Tab-separated table of C-alpha atoms in Angstrom:
chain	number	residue	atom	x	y	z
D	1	UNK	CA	0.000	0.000	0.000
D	2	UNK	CA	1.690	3.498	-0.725
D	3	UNK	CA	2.832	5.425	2.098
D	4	UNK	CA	-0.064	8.213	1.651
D	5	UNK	CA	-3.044	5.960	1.372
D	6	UNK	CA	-1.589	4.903	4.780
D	7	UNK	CA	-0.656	8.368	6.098
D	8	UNK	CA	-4.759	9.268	5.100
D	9	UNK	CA	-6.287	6.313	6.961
D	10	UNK	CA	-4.213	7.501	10.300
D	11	UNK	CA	-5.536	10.857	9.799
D	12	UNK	CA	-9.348	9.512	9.394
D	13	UNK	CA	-8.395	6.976	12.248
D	14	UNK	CA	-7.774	9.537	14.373
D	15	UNK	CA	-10.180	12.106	13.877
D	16	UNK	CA	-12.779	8.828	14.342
D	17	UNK	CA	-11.308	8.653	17.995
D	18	UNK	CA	-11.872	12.252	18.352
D	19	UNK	CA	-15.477	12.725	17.647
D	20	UNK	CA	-16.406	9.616	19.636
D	21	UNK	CA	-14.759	11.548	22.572
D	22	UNK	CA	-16.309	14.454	22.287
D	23	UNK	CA	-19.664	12.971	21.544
D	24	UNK	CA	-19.212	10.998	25.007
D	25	UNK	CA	-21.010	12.687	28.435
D	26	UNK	CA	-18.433	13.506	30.703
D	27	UNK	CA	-18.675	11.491	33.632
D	28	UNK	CA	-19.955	13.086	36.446
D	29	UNK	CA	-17.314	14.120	39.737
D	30	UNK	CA	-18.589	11.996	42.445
D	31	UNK	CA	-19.061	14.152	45.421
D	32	UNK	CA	-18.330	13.246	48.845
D	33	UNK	CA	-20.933	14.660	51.403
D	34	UNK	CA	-20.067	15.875	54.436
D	35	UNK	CA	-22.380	15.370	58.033
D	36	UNK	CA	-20.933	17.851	60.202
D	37	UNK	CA	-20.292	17.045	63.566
D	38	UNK	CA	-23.215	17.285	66.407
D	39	UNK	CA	-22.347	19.867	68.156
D	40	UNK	CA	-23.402	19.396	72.052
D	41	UNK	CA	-24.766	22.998	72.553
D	42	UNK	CA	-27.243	22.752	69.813
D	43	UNK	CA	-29.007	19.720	71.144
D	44	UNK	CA	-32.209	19.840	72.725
D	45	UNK	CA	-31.475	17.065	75.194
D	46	UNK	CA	-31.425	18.137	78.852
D	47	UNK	CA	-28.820	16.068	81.215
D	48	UNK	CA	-30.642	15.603	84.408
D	49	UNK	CA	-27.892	16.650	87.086
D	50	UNK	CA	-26.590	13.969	89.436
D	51	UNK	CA	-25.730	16.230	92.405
D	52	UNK	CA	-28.554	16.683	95.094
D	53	UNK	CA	-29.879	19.861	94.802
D	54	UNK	CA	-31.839	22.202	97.074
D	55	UNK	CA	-33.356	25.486	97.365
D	56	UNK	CA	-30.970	28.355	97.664
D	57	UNK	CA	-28.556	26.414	95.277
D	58	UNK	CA	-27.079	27.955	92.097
D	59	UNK	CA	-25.052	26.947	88.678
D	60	UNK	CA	-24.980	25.036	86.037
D	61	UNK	CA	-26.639	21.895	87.338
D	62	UNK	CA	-29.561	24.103	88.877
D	63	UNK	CA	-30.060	25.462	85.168
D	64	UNK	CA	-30.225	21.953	83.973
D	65	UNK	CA	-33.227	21.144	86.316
D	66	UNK	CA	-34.744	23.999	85.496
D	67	UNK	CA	-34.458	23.712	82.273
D	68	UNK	CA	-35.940	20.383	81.775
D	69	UNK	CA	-38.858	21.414	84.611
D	70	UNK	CA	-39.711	24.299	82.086
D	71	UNK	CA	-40.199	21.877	79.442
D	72	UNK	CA	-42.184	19.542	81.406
D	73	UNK	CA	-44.669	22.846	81.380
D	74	UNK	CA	-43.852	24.681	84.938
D	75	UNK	CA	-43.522	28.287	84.182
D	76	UNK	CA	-40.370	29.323	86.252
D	77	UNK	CA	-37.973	30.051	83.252
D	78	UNK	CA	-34.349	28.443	83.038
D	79	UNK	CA	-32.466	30.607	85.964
D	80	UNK	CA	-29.284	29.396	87.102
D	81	UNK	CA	-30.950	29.579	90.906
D	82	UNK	CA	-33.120	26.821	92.908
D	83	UNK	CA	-35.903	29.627	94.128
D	84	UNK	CA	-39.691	28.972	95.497
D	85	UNK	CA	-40.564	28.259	91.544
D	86	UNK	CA	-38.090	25.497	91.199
D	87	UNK	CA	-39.297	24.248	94.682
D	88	UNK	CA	-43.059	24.118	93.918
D	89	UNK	CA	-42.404	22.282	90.943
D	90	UNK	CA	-40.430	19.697	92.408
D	91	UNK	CA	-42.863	19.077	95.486
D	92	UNK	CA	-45.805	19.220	92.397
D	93	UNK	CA	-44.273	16.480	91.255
D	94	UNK	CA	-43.753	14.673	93.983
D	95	UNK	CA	-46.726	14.510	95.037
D	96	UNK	CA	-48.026	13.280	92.606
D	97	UNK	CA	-45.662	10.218	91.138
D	98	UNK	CA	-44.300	10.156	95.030
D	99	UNK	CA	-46.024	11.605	97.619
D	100	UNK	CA	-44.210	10.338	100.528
D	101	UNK	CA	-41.222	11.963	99.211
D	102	UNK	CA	-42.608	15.749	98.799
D	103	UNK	CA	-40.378	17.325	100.497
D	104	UNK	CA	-39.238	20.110	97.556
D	105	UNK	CA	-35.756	18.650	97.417
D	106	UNK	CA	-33.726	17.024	94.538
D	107	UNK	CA	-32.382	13.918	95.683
D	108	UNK	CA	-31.875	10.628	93.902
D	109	UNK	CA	-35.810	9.029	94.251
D	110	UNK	CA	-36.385	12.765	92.591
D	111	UNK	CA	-33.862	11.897	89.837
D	112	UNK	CA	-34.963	8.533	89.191
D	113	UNK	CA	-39.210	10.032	89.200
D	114	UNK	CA	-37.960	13.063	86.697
D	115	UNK	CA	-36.099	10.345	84.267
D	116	UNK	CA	-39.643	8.571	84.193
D	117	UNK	CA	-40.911	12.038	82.672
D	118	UNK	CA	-38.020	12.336	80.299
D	119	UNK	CA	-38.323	9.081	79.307
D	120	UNK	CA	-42.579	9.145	78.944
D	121	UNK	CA	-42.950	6.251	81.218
D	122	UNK	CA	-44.255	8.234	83.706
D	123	UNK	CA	-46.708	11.494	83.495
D	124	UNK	CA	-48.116	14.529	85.380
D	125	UNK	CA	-50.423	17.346	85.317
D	126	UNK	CA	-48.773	21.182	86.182
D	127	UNK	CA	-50.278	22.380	88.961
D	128	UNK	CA	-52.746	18.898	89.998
D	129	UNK	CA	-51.236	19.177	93.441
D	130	UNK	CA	-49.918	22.621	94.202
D	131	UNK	CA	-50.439	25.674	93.255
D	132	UNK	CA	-48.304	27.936	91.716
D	133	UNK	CA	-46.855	30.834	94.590
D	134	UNK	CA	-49.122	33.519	93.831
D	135	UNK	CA	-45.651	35.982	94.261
D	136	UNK	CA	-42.864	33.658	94.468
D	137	UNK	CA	-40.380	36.453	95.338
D	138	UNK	CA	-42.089	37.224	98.588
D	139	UNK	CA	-42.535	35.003	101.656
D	140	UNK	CA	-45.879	34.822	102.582
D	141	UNK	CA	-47.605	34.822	105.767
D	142	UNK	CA	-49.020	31.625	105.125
D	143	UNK	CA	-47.027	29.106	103.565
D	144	UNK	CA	-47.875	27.858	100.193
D	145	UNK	CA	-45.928	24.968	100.060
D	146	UNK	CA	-45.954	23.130	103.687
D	147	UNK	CA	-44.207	20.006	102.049
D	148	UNK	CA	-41.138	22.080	101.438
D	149	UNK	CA	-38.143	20.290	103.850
D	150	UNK	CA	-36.693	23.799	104.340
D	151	UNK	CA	-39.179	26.110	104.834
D	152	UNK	CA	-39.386	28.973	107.032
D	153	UNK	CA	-41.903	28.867	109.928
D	154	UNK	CA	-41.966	31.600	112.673
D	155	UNK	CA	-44.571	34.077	114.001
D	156	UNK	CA	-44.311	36.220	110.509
D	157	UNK	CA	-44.857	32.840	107.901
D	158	UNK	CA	-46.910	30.374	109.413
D	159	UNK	CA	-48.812	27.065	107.840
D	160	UNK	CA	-51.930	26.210	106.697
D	161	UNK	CA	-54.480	25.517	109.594
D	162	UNK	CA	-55.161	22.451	107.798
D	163	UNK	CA	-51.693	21.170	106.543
D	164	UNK	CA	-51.027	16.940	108.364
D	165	UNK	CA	-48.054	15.582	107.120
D	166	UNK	CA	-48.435	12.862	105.096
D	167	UNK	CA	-45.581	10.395	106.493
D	168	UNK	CA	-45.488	10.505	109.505
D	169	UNK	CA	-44.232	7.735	111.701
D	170	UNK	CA	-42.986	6.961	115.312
D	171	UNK	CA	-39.098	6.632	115.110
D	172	UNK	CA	-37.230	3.944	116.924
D	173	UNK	CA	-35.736	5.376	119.950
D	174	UNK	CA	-36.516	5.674	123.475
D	175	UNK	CA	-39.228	7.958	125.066
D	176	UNK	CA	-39.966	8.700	128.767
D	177	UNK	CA	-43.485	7.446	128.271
D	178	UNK	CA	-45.180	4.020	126.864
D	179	UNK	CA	-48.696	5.215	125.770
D	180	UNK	CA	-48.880	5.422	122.134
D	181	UNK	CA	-49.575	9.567	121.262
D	182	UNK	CA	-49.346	11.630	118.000
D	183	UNK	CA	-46.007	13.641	119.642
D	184	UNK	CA	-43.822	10.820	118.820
D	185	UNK	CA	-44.087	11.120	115.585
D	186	UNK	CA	-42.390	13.098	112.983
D	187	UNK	CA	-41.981	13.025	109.257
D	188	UNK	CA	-40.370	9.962	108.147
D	189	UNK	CA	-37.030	11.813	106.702
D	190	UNK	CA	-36.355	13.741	109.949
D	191	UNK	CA	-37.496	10.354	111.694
D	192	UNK	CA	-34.827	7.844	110.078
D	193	UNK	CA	-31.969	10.881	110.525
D	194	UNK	CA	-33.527	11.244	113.972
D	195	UNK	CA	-32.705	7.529	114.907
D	196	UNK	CA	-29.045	7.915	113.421
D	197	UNK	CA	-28.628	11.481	115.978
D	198	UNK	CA	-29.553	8.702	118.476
D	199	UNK	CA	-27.270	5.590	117.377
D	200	UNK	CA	-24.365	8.036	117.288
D	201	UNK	CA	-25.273	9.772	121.171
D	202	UNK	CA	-25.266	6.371	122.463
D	203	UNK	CA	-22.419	4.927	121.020
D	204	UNK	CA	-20.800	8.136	122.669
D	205	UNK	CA	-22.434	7.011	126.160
D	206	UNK	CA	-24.951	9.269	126.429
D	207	UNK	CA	-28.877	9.001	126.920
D	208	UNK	CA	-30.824	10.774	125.694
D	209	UNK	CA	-34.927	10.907	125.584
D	210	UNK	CA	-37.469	11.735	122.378
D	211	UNK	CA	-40.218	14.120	124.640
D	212	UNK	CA	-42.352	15.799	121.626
D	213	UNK	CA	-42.370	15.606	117.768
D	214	UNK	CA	-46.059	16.420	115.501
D	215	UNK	CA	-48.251	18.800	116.708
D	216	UNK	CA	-51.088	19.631	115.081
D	217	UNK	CA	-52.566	23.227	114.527
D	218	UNK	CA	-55.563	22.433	117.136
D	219	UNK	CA	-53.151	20.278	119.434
D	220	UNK	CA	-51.438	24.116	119.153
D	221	UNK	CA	-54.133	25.887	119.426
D	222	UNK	CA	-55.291	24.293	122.660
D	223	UNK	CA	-51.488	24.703	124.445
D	224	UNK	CA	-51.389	28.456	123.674
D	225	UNK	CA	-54.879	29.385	125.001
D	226	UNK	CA	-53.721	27.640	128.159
D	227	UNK	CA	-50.980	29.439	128.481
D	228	UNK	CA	-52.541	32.393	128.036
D	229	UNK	CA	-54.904	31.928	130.721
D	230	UNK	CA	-52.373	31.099	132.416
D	231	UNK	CA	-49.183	33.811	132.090
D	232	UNK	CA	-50.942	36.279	129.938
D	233	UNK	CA	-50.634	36.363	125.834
D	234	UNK	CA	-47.322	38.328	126.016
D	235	UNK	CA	-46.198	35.486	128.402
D	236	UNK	CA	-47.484	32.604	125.835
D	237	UNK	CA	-46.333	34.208	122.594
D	238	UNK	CA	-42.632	34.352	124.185
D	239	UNK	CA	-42.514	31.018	125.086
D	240	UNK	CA	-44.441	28.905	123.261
D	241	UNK	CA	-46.467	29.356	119.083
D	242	UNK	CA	-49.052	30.632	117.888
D	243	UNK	CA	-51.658	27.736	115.972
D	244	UNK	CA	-49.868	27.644	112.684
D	245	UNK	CA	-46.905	29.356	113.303
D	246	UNK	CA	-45.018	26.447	115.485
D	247	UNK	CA	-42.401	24.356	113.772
D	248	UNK	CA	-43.891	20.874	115.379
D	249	UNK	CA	-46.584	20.900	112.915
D	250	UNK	CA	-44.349	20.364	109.885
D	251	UNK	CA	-43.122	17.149	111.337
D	252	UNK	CA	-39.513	18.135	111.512
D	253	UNK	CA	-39.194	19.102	114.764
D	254	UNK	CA	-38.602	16.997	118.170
D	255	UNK	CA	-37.498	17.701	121.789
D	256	UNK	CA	-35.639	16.326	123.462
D	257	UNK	CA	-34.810	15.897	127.190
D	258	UNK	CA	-32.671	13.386	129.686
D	259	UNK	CA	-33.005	12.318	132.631
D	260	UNK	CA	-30.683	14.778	134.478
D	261	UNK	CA	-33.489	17.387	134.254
D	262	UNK	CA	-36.239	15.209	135.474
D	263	UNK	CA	-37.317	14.554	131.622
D	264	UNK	CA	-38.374	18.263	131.377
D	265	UNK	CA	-38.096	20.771	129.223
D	266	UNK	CA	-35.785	23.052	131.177
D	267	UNK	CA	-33.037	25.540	129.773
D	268	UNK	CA	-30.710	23.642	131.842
D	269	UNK	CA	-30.711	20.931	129.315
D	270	UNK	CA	-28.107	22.818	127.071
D	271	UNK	CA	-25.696	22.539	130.278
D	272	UNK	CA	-25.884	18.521	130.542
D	273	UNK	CA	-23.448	16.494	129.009
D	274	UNK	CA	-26.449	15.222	126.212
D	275	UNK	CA	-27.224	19.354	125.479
D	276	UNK	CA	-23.522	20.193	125.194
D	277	UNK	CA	-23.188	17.182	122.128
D	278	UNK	CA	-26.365	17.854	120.625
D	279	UNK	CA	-25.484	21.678	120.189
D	280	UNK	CA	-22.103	20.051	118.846
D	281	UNK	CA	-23.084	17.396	116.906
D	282	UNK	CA	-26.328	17.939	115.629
D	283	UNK	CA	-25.773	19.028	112.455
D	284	UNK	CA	-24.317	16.172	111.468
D	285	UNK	CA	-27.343	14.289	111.247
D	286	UNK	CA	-29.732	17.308	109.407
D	287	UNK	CA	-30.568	18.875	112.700
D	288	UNK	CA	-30.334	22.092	114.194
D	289	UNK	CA	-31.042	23.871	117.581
D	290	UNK	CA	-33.304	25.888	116.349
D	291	UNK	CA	-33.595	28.635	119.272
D	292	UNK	CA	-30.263	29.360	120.075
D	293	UNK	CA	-29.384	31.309	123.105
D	294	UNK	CA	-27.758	34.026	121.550
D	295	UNK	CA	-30.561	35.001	119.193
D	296	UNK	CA	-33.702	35.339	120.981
D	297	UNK	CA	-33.426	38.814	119.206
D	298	UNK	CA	-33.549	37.476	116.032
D	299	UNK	CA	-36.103	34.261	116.378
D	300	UNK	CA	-38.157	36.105	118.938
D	301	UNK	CA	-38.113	32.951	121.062
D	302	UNK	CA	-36.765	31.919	124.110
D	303	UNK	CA	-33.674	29.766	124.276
D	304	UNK	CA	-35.135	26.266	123.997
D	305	UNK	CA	-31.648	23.854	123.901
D	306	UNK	CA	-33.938	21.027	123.265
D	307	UNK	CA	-35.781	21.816	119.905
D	308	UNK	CA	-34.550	20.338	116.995
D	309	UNK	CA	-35.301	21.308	113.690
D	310	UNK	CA	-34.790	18.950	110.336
D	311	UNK	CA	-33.401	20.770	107.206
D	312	UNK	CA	-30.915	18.057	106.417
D	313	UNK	CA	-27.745	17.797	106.722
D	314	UNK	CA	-26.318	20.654	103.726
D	315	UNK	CA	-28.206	22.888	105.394
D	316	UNK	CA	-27.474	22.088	109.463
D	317	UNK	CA	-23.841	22.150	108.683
D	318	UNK	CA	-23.888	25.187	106.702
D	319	UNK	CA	-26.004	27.532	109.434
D	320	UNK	CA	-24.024	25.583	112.390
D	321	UNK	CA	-20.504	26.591	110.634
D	322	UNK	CA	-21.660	30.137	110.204
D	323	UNK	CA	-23.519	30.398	113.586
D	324	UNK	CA	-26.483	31.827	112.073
D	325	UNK	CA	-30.611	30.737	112.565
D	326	UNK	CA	-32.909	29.689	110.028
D	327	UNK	CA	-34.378	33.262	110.157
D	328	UNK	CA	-31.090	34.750	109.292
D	329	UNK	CA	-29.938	32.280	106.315
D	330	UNK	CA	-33.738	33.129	104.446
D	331	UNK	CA	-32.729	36.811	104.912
D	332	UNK	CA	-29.673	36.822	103.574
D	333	UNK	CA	-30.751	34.395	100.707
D	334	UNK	CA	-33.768	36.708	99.599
């Protein structure tokens, strides 16, 4: 074949190659998507804290709670504080999913009842069982939460004439008297911490008695007109409540006595070896003397070395470090 016959069918060979190439689709670049990252900020999820938490508290945790609260439907916004608002919702609750636990406080039966929410195996109503504080920022002169552990009750905030604990049992440790009666009781939280304060007196040697716990408002209301008729109202109202405005009726308070003073409720008490660890020791079980003698000022009470008080034990060892009353710590907290 002659060299340009072959020299043309190259040429034609080639521009055939050519065409077909640029009659082809190009083939698409295969793109590579990209899921960004989850970023932890911009999820919804709330993270139930795992500290217990109280009112008065603060930070991040407290946030949490209230966060997740808010979207459970309690209007008290997503502060970084444990106030009244966080409070009521947490006794709401309570009461109704666990009612022998309303006492207003976080604590790990709390945790466990708010996963039950979060988790929808569990529900509630806002409001079914208490109210919303009609001005949360203001104490009022009747309590609207009784249930709350750590609430303030004095002869300016009393309780509800009609408020009965709803746990209340007789703890396990000795009183100066057989006959069954409504004093020995108290709530069942400040009665199992109660027999602890009692284990650990003991074990030091000590003996100590359980002389009065519950009193109700007409149990109250009887003692005070008696002691009116009998020392005058200026008289009573010094030395012992008002109906509704004593701390026995919450269930968190007992007295205590020993047999050095004759089982009595005498100031002398706070001199015997059993008053002298109590005032010491106290706190380490969620109590406090609750009418000290140097503040009969402030609590406008006599000294009375054998009330105790429950607020658990954050709380006892916080006011007994700082030597201040419960009067004094919801001042300076509000």
């Amino acid at each position: 074949m002659p060299k340009k016959i072959i020299f043309i069918a190259l040429i034609l060979s080639l521009l055939l190659v050519s065409c077909k190439s640029l009659n082809q689709p190009e083939e698409p670049e295969i793109q590579k998507s990209v899921i960004p990252e989850k970023n932890s900020d911009e999820t919804n999820e709330v993270i139930l804290p795992e500290e217990h938490l109280q009112k008065f508290d603060s930070g991040k945790s407290v946030h949490n709670l209230n966060d997740f609260l808010f979207s459970l439907g309690y209007d008290i916004g997503t502060q970084e504080l444990f106030d009244t608002l966080t409070t009521w919702a947490i006794t709401d609750i309570q009461l109704q999913l666990t009612p022998l636990n309303a006492t207003g406080i976080y604590d790990e039966l709390t945790k466990k009842t708010l996963h039950s929410l979060k988790d929808d195996t569990a529900t509630i109503t806002v409001g079914k069982k208490l109210i919303r504080p009609s001005n949360p920022n203001k104490l009022p002169e009747v309590t609207e939460n009784p249930y709350d552990l750590l609430a303030l009750i004095n002869k300016e905030h009393a309780l509800p004439n009609d408020y009965i604990p709803n746990d209340l049992t007789v703890p396990n440790v000795p009183f100066p008297f057989s006959e069954s009666d409504p004093k020995k009781q108290l709530r069942k939280i400040a009665a199992v911490a109660l027999e602890e304060l009692f284990k650990a007196s003991d074990d030091d040697g000590l003996e100590l008695f359980a002389l009065s716990g519950y009193r109700s408002y007409e149990r109250q209301k009887t003692i005070f007109n008696n002691n009116i008729a009998r020392h005058g109202e200026e008289h009573a109202n010094t030395y012992s409540a008002r109906p509704g405005e004593s701390e026995h009726q919450t269930g968190l308070v007992m007295d205590l006595t020993n047999q050095a003073v004759n089982f009595e409720l005498v100031t002398e008490f706070g001199q015997t070896k059993e008053g002298i660890w109590l005032k010491n020791n106290a706190h380490n079980y969620g109590y406090i003397i609750r009418y000290p003698e140097d503040k009969v000022d402030i609590t406008k009470y006599q000294y009375e070395p054998w009330h105790l008080r429950f607020v658990g034990v954050k709380l006892a060892t916080e006011l007994y470090k700082n030597e201040i009353t419960l009067d004094e710590y919801y001042k300076k907290q509000l």
